Amino acid sequence: MKKALITGITGQDGSYLAELLLGKGYEVHGIVRRTSSIERARLTHLSQYKDNEPARLILHYGELADSGNLIHILYQVQPDEIYNLAGQSSVRVSFEMPEYTSESNGVAVVRLLEAIVRSGLAGKTRFYQASSSEMFGRVRDLPITEVTPFNPRSPYAAAKVFAHNMAGYYREAFGLHACCGILFNHESPQRGETFVTRKITLAAGRIKHGLQTKLKLGDLSPKRDWGYAPEYVEGMWRMLQADKPDDYVIATNESHSVQEFVQEAFSEVGLDWAQHVEHDQRQVRTMELDEVRGSPEKMRVQLGWEPKVKFHALIRIMMEHDLKLAAADADGGAKS
């Protein structure tokens, strides 16, 4: 039985990855902070893996800020694969908290890489680093590929570039089987409620059921390459199964504006978005990127991965989920 260790297991990607690996027969270990208990709702559906068999989902209290704790966990678990999905995940917040973002998304990754070396696992384990399309910033040519130069335009992106480069350094210097997945925007019903896509689908459902009337958003013009998170975590797994470590873009090679996302989501529930959406200047991001679109060609050719759920199907999946949530809230309010 293979063992995998996931940091950030309580997040969207971490929960989907845990589900995927458990389904493949892995023993899955996750590092969680004591303050993250409220977020563990994403893992409740995995309790089936604790019934009538030895537990295959095991959580460890830990922090990427504590190198001694990391080394202890690595010694204890002896993982075959490590997926680093932890860190501060908001680009907007990174402008307000650049130092914290640099620590959690940059320096913390070096701490984990160093713990792998110091625990003697560099030649035994395979390591995945969650890189980001934000690293490219504004580009001249689309679609973006693995050879497009980095041009970070936020503290979040700069920290991700640093971590990406350090993973490459540990690959070359210590022979670590380290892969970086450069994931473009990927969404799902598990997406955090502060992210614009989930904010839109939640609001559309709630407006449909009379629980709210307006949705405030910032700039609607930026275009993004949106994919489906469960498919993207499969791409992570495929990277670590390859004989040689490398870096890969995971994307759909389609771009759609935030306004298109709003229109599609509200259309799914029979509403005119223009009657409900208001502009909020406070939500406009500093140094916004106009368009982001990536090519998954290398993933397709080398690893046999390509996206199946595209823009319209993705929104339909999210709206079905959030309509049910809104209906339950409305029914609960009526009963009370």
Tab-separated table of C-alpha atoms in Angstrom:
chain	number	residue	atom	x	y	z
A	1	MET	CA	0.000	0.000	0.000
A	2	LYS	CA	1.418	3.358	-1.029
A	3	LYS	CA	1.512	6.189	1.493
A	4	ALA	CA	0.836	9.800	0.577
A	5	LEU	CA	1.228	12.899	2.727
A	6	ILE	CA	-0.871	15.954	1.862
A	7	THR	CA	-0.371	19.429	3.286
A	8	GLY	CA	-3.437	21.632	2.912
A	9	ILE	CA	-5.668	18.566	2.996
A	10	THR	CA	-8.652	20.553	4.306
A	11	GLY	CA	-8.729	22.789	1.220
A	12	GLN	CA	-10.560	22.235	-2.050
A	13	ASP	CA	-7.671	20.498	-3.801
A	14	GLY	CA	-6.543	18.610	-0.710
A	15	SER	CA	-9.967	17.065	-0.109
A	16	TYR	CA	-10.392	16.003	-3.733
A	17	LEU	CA	-6.855	14.615	-3.857
A	18	ALA	CA	-7.406	12.644	-0.650
A	19	GLU	CA	-10.567	11.150	-2.145
A	20	LEU	CA	-8.738	10.228	-5.356
A	21	LEU	CA	-5.819	8.578	-3.553
A	22	LEU	CA	-8.032	6.670	-1.130
A	23	GLY	CA	-9.957	5.369	-4.112
A	24	LYS	CA	-6.667	4.107	-5.546
A	25	GLY	CA	-5.870	2.207	-2.354
A	26	TYR	CA	-3.418	4.634	-0.784
A	27	GLU	CA	-2.942	5.229	2.904
A	28	VAL	CA	-3.421	8.997	3.089
A	29	HIS	CA	-1.905	11.223	5.745
A	30	GLY	CA	-2.751	14.901	6.077
A	31	ILE	CA	-1.143	17.729	8.012
A	32	VAL	CA	-3.698	20.014	9.649
A	33	ARG	CA	-3.410	23.013	11.907
A	34	ARG	CA	-5.292	23.010	15.186
A	35	THR	CA	-7.078	26.151	13.980
A	36	SER	CA	-8.363	24.445	10.817
A	37	SER	CA	-10.971	22.220	12.488
A	38	ILE	CA	-13.826	24.300	11.097
A	39	GLU	CA	-12.617	23.570	7.566
A	40	ARG	CA	-12.630	19.794	7.951
A	41	ALA	CA	-16.202	19.582	6.685
A	42	ARG	CA	-14.638	18.930	3.266
A	43	LEU	CA	-13.270	15.631	4.636
A	44	THR	CA	-16.419	14.282	6.301
A	45	HIS	CA	-17.489	12.340	3.215
A	46	LEU	CA	-14.232	10.352	3.450
A	47	SER	CA	-15.216	8.728	6.768
A	48	GLN	CA	-16.228	5.605	4.820
A	49	TYR	CA	-12.542	4.725	4.622
A	50	LYS	CA	-12.466	4.230	8.396
A	51	ASP	CA	-15.235	1.609	8.489
A	52	ASN	CA	-14.549	-2.133	8.714
A	53	GLU	CA	-10.854	-1.767	7.930
A	54	PRO	CA	-7.741	-0.140	9.352
A	55	ALA	CA	-7.917	3.633	9.010
A	56	ARG	CA	-6.429	4.829	5.729
A	57	LEU	CA	-7.062	8.520	6.340
A	58	ILE	CA	-4.845	9.763	9.149
A	59	LEU	CA	-4.502	13.396	10.196
A	60	HIS	CA	-1.483	14.882	11.969
A	61	TYR	CA	-1.341	18.212	13.748
A	62	GLY	CA	1.421	20.281	12.256
A	63	GLU	CA	2.615	23.578	10.819
A	64	LEU	CA	4.933	24.291	7.903
A	65	ALA	CA	6.437	26.932	10.168
A	66	ASP	CA	7.809	24.195	12.482
A	67	SER	CA	10.670	22.311	10.841
A	68	GLY	CA	11.132	19.947	13.790
A	69	ASN	CA	7.490	18.931	13.589
A	70	LEU	CA	7.773	18.373	9.834
A	71	ILE	CA	10.818	16.120	10.198
A	72	HIS	CA	9.035	14.148	12.947
A	73	ILE	CA	5.976	13.583	10.722
A	74	LEU	CA	8.130	12.547	7.768
A	75	TYR	CA	10.063	10.050	9.905
A	76	GLN	CA	6.816	8.671	11.276
A	77	VAL	CA	4.898	8.391	7.993
A	78	GLN	CA	7.704	7.554	5.514
A	79	PRO	CA	5.536	8.701	2.597
A	80	ASP	CA	6.017	7.506	-0.966
A	81	GLU	CA	4.476	10.735	-2.248
A	82	ILE	CA	4.181	14.238	-0.762
A	83	TYR	CA	1.739	16.811	-2.113
A	84	ASN	CA	2.292	20.351	-0.893
A	85	LEU	CA	-1.030	22.169	-1.277
A	86	ALA	CA	-0.781	24.390	1.803
A	87	GLY	CA	-0.400	28.162	1.865
A	88	GLN	CA	-2.200	31.478	1.719
A	89	SER	CA	-4.488	31.047	-1.293
A	90	SER	CA	-5.838	34.529	-2.023
A	91	VAL	CA	-4.133	36.877	-4.467
A	92	ARG	CA	-6.152	39.822	-3.152
A	93	VAL	CA	-5.200	39.099	0.461
A	94	SER	CA	-1.532	38.909	-0.545
A	95	PHE	CA	-1.507	42.654	-1.218
A	96	GLU	CA	-2.719	43.267	2.323
A	97	MET	CA	-0.463	40.626	3.902
A	98	PRO	CA	2.680	40.376	1.728
A	99	GLU	CA	4.981	39.239	4.526
A	100	TYR	CA	2.663	36.458	5.688
A	101	THR	CA	2.087	35.375	2.074
A	102	SER	CA	5.822	35.247	1.398
A	103	GLU	CA	6.324	33.082	4.479
A	104	SER	CA	3.456	30.630	3.921
A	105	ASN	CA	3.809	30.296	0.139
A	106	GLY	CA	7.561	30.702	-0.219
A	107	VAL	CA	9.785	30.153	2.807
A	108	ALA	CA	7.519	27.397	4.177
A	109	VAL	CA	8.077	25.388	0.995
A	110	VAL	CA	11.840	25.539	1.492
A	111	ARG	CA	11.317	24.389	5.068
A	112	LEU	CA	9.386	21.358	3.813
A	113	LEU	CA	11.951	20.575	1.114
A	114	GLU	CA	14.755	20.809	3.654
A	115	ALA	CA	12.831	18.514	6.022
A	116	ILE	CA	12.600	15.933	3.234
A	117	VAL	CA	16.377	16.037	2.780
A	118	ARG	CA	17.164	15.996	6.496
A	119	SER	CA	14.853	13.038	7.126
A	120	GLY	CA	16.673	11.020	4.458
A	121	LEU	CA	13.734	10.848	2.044
A	122	ALA	CA	15.138	12.833	-0.881
A	123	GLY	CA	15.938	9.684	-2.845
A	124	LYS	CA	12.849	7.766	-1.742
A	125	THR	CA	9.809	10.027	-1.934
A	126	ARG	CA	8.200	11.935	-4.775
A	127	PHE	CA	7.248	15.571	-4.193
A	128	TYR	CA	4.541	17.730	-5.761
A	129	GLN	CA	4.590	21.518	-5.460
A	130	ALA	CA	1.441	23.534	-6.164
A	131	SER	CA	2.618	26.278	-8.490
A	132	SER	CA	0.216	28.784	-10.023
A	133	SER	CA	-0.723	30.475	-13.288
A	134	GLU	CA	-0.389	33.766	-11.382
A	135	MET	CA	3.389	33.373	-11.710
A	136	PHE	CA	3.211	34.400	-15.376
A	137	GLY	CA	1.543	37.757	-14.765
A	138	ARG	CA	1.004	39.773	-17.939
A	139	VAL	CA	2.219	37.906	-21.025
A	140	ARG	CA	2.636	38.826	-24.677
A	141	ASP	CA	1.551	35.548	-26.225
A	142	LEU	CA	-1.277	33.138	-25.488
A	143	PRO	CA	-1.695	30.343	-24.691
A	144	ILE	CA	0.791	30.162	-21.844
A	145	THR	CA	3.094	27.134	-21.788
A	146	GLU	CA	5.798	25.762	-19.516
A	147	VAL	CA	8.430	27.908	-21.262
A	148	THR	CA	6.561	31.229	-20.940
A	149	PRO	CA	8.690	33.585	-18.783
A	150	PHE	CA	7.473	34.377	-15.275
A	151	ASN	CA	6.416	37.966	-14.594
A	152	PRO	CA	4.738	37.966	-11.145
A	153	ARG	CA	2.395	40.876	-10.440
A	154	SER	CA	1.458	40.233	-6.813
A	155	PRO	CA	3.113	39.110	-3.564
A	156	TYR	CA	1.249	35.813	-4.001
A	157	ALA	CA	2.722	35.270	-7.464
A	158	ALA	CA	6.238	36.284	-6.383
A	159	ALA	CA	6.162	33.817	-3.487
A	160	LYS	CA	4.944	31.065	-5.810
A	161	VAL	CA	7.783	31.760	-8.252
A	162	PHE	CA	10.297	31.487	-5.409
A	163	ALA	CA	8.834	28.165	-4.245
A	164	HIS	CA	8.698	26.866	-7.830
A	165	ASN	CA	12.354	27.690	-8.396
A	166	MET	CA	13.392	26.172	-5.069
A	167	ALA	CA	11.613	22.926	-5.933
A	168	GLY	CA	13.650	22.880	-9.145
A	169	TYR	CA	16.812	23.531	-7.169
A	170	TYR	CA	16.168	20.600	-4.798
A	171	ARG	CA	15.441	18.414	-7.821
A	172	GLU	CA	18.833	19.225	-9.315
A	173	ALA	CA	20.913	19.463	-6.130
A	174	PHE	CA	19.543	16.512	-4.147
A	175	GLY	CA	17.989	14.267	-6.781
A	176	LEU	CA	14.514	14.803	-5.356
A	177	HIS	CA	11.740	13.609	-7.648
A	178	ALA	CA	10.033	17.018	-7.535
A	179	CYS	CA	7.265	18.073	-9.900
A	180	CYS	CA	5.566	21.460	-10.082
A	181	GLY	CA	2.013	21.633	-11.325
A	182	ILE	CA	1.294	25.072	-12.766
A	183	LEU	CA	-2.453	25.004	-12.283
A	184	PHE	CA	-4.718	27.585	-13.832
A	185	ASN	CA	-7.986	28.535	-12.118
A	186	HIS	CA	-9.896	25.437	-11.064
A	187	GLU	CA	-13.260	25.484	-9.356
A	188	SER	CA	-15.848	23.187	-7.800
A	189	PRO	CA	-18.605	23.077	-5.178
A	190	GLN	CA	-15.781	22.742	-2.628
A	191	ARG	CA	-14.307	26.105	-3.593
A	192	GLY	CA	-14.000	28.590	-0.731
A	193	GLU	CA	-16.848	31.075	-0.475
A	194	THR	CA	-14.536	34.099	-0.797
A	195	PHE	CA	-13.441	33.122	-4.333
A	196	VAL	CA	-15.331	34.973	-7.049
A	197	THR	CA	-16.724	31.895	-8.806
A	198	ARG	CA	-18.227	30.424	-5.649
A	199	LYS	CA	-19.408	33.852	-4.530
A	200	ILE	CA	-21.325	34.073	-7.815
A	201	THR	CA	-22.934	30.618	-7.710
A	202	LEU	CA	-23.876	30.934	-4.037
A	203	ALA	CA	-25.452	34.343	-4.659
A	204	ALA	CA	-27.373	33.153	-7.719
A	205	GLY	CA	-28.859	30.296	-5.709
A	206	ARG	CA	-29.737	32.512	-2.772
A	207	ILE	CA	-31.291	35.201	-4.956
A	208	LYS	CA	-33.349	32.534	-6.728
A	209	HIS	CA	-34.744	31.414	-3.365
A	210	GLY	CA	-35.318	34.932	-2.043
A	211	LEU	CA	-32.527	34.822	0.550
A	212	GLN	CA	-30.747	37.889	-0.854
A	213	THR	CA	-31.302	40.430	-3.618
A	214	LYS	CA	-27.904	41.792	-4.679
A	215	LEU	CA	-24.387	40.582	-5.438
A	216	LYS	CA	-21.471	43.022	-5.255
A	217	LEU	CA	-18.486	42.342	-7.507
A	218	GLY	CA	-15.386	44.175	-8.693
A	219	ASP	CA	-14.087	44.258	-12.268
A	220	LEU	CA	-16.053	41.899	-14.557
A	221	SER	CA	-13.749	42.169	-17.582
A	222	PRO	CA	-10.752	39.937	-16.667
A	223	LYS	CA	-10.681	36.637	-18.540
A	224	ARG	CA	-9.599	33.425	-16.855
A	225	ASP	CA	-8.984	29.800	-17.825
A	226	TRP	CA	-11.384	27.882	-15.567
A	227	GLY	CA	-11.296	24.107	-15.098
A	228	TYR	CA	-12.756	21.482	-12.764
A	229	ALA	CA	-10.786	20.808	-9.575
A	230	PRO	CA	-11.328	17.002	-9.335
A	231	GLU	CA	-9.789	16.617	-12.801
A	232	TYR	CA	-6.858	18.844	-11.893
A	233	VAL	CA	-5.906	16.804	-8.817
A	234	GLU	CA	-5.808	13.733	-11.029
A	235	GLY	CA	-3.251	15.639	-13.063
A	236	MET	CA	-1.180	16.148	-9.904
A	237	TRP	CA	-1.209	12.413	-9.263
A	238	ARG	CA	-0.222	11.603	-12.848
A	239	MET	CA	2.828	13.866	-12.569
A	240	LEU	CA	4.224	11.831	-9.690
A	241	GLN	CA	3.683	8.532	-11.525
A	242	ALA	CA	5.975	9.541	-14.404
A	243	ASP	CA	9.503	8.113	-14.500
A	244	LYS	CA	11.145	11.541	-14.634
A	245	PRO	CA	10.158	14.639	-12.652
A	246	ASP	CA	9.136	17.718	-14.620
A	247	ASP	CA	6.900	20.786	-14.514
A	248	TYR	CA	3.500	20.919	-16.228
A	249	VAL	CA	0.754	23.402	-17.024
A	250	ILE	CA	-2.756	22.199	-16.212
A	251	ALA	CA	-5.380	24.273	-18.005
A	252	THR	CA	-8.227	24.096	-20.548
A	253	ASN	CA	-6.906	26.514	-23.218
A	254	GLU	CA	-10.198	28.430	-23.006
A	255	SER	CA	-10.691	31.837	-21.436
A	256	HIS	CA	-13.932	33.469	-20.289
A	257	SER	CA	-14.571	36.761	-18.529
A	258	VAL	CA	-15.973	37.133	-15.044
A	259	GLN	CA	-19.028	38.690	-16.664
A	260	GLU	CA	-19.534	35.557	-18.781
A	261	PHE	CA	-19.363	33.480	-15.610
A	262	VAL	CA	-22.000	35.679	-13.957
A	263	GLN	CA	-24.277	35.576	-16.999
A	264	GLU	CA	-24.031	31.807	-17.288
A	265	ALA	CA	-24.632	31.170	-13.572
A	266	PHE	CA	-27.675	33.447	-13.364
A	267	SER	CA	-29.017	32.050	-16.630
A	268	GLU	CA	-28.889	28.551	-15.112
A	269	VAL	CA	-31.503	29.654	-12.567
A	270	GLY	CA	-33.558	31.803	-14.928
A	271	LEU	CA	-32.411	35.208	-13.644
A	272	ASP	CA	-31.194	38.370	-15.379
A	273	TRP	CA	-27.809	39.034	-13.819
A	274	ALA	CA	-27.932	42.753	-14.631
A	275	GLN	CA	-30.862	43.181	-12.254
A	276	HIS	CA	-28.889	41.876	-9.281
A	277	VAL	CA	-25.149	42.574	-9.724
A	278	GLU	CA	-23.663	45.825	-8.430
A	279	HIS	CA	-20.138	47.175	-8.883
A	280	ASP	CA	-17.955	47.406	-5.769
A	281	GLN	CA	-14.729	49.325	-6.311
A	282	ARG	CA	-13.270	47.881	-3.106
A	283	GLN	CA	-13.172	44.460	-4.735
A	284	VAL	CA	-11.105	45.581	-7.723
A	285	ARG	CA	-7.709	43.898	-7.498
A	286	THR	CA	-4.492	45.896	-7.664
A	287	MET	CA	-2.541	45.197	-10.894
A	288	GLU	CA	-5.285	42.987	-12.352
A	289	LEU	CA	-4.392	40.624	-15.220
A	290	ASP	CA	-6.448	41.100	-18.393
A	291	GLU	CA	-6.459	37.550	-19.742
A	292	VAL	CA	-5.026	34.226	-18.627
A	293	ARG	CA	-5.135	31.094	-20.790
A	294	GLY	CA	-2.897	28.020	-20.652
A	295	SER	CA	-2.077	25.102	-22.906
A	296	PRO	CA	-2.290	21.569	-21.432
A	297	GLU	CA	-0.545	20.100	-24.493
A	298	LYS	CA	2.469	18.807	-22.579
A	299	MET	CA	0.182	17.083	-20.070
A	300	ARG	CA	-1.796	15.524	-22.922
A	301	VAL	CA	1.207	14.263	-24.857
A	302	GLN	CA	3.391	13.076	-21.972
A	303	LEU	CA	0.886	12.038	-19.298
A	304	GLY	CA	-2.330	11.392	-21.219
A	305	TRP	CA	-4.292	14.038	-19.300
A	306	GLU	CA	-6.744	16.502	-20.788
A	307	PRO	CA	-9.720	18.402	-19.350
A	308	LYS	CA	-13.198	16.997	-19.892
A	309	VAL	CA	-15.340	19.417	-17.846
A	310	LYS	CA	-15.232	22.808	-19.543
A	311	PHE	CA	-16.704	26.207	-18.705
A	312	HIS	CA	-20.443	25.629	-19.148
A	313	ALA	CA	-20.464	22.178	-17.543
A	314	LEU	CA	-18.403	23.487	-14.626
A	315	ILE	CA	-20.912	26.241	-13.884
A	316	ARG	CA	-23.792	23.776	-14.136
A	317	ILE	CA	-22.134	21.489	-11.564
A	318	MET	CA	-21.549	24.374	-9.164
A	319	MET	CA	-25.041	25.818	-9.607
A	320	GLU	CA	-26.743	22.474	-8.979
A	321	HIS	CA	-24.875	22.173	-5.700
A	322	ASP	CA	-25.428	25.737	-4.525
A	323	LEU	CA	-29.100	25.739	-5.533
A	324	LYS	CA	-29.598	22.787	-3.193
A	325	LEU	CA	-27.805	24.652	-0.403
A	326	ALA	CA	-29.998	27.705	-0.908
A	327	ALA	CA	-33.162	25.582	-1.044
A	328	ALA	CA	-32.230	23.936	2.256
A	329	ASP	CA	-31.567	27.334	3.856
A	330	ALA	CA	-34.872	28.679	2.574
A	331	ASP	CA	-36.747	25.629	3.808
A	332	GLY	CA	-35.066	25.882	7.217
A	333	GLY	CA	-35.996	29.547	7.494
A	334	ALA	CA	-39.587	28.836	6.565
A	335	LYS	CA	-39.877	26.120	9.209
A	336	SER	CA	-38.432	28.346	11.928
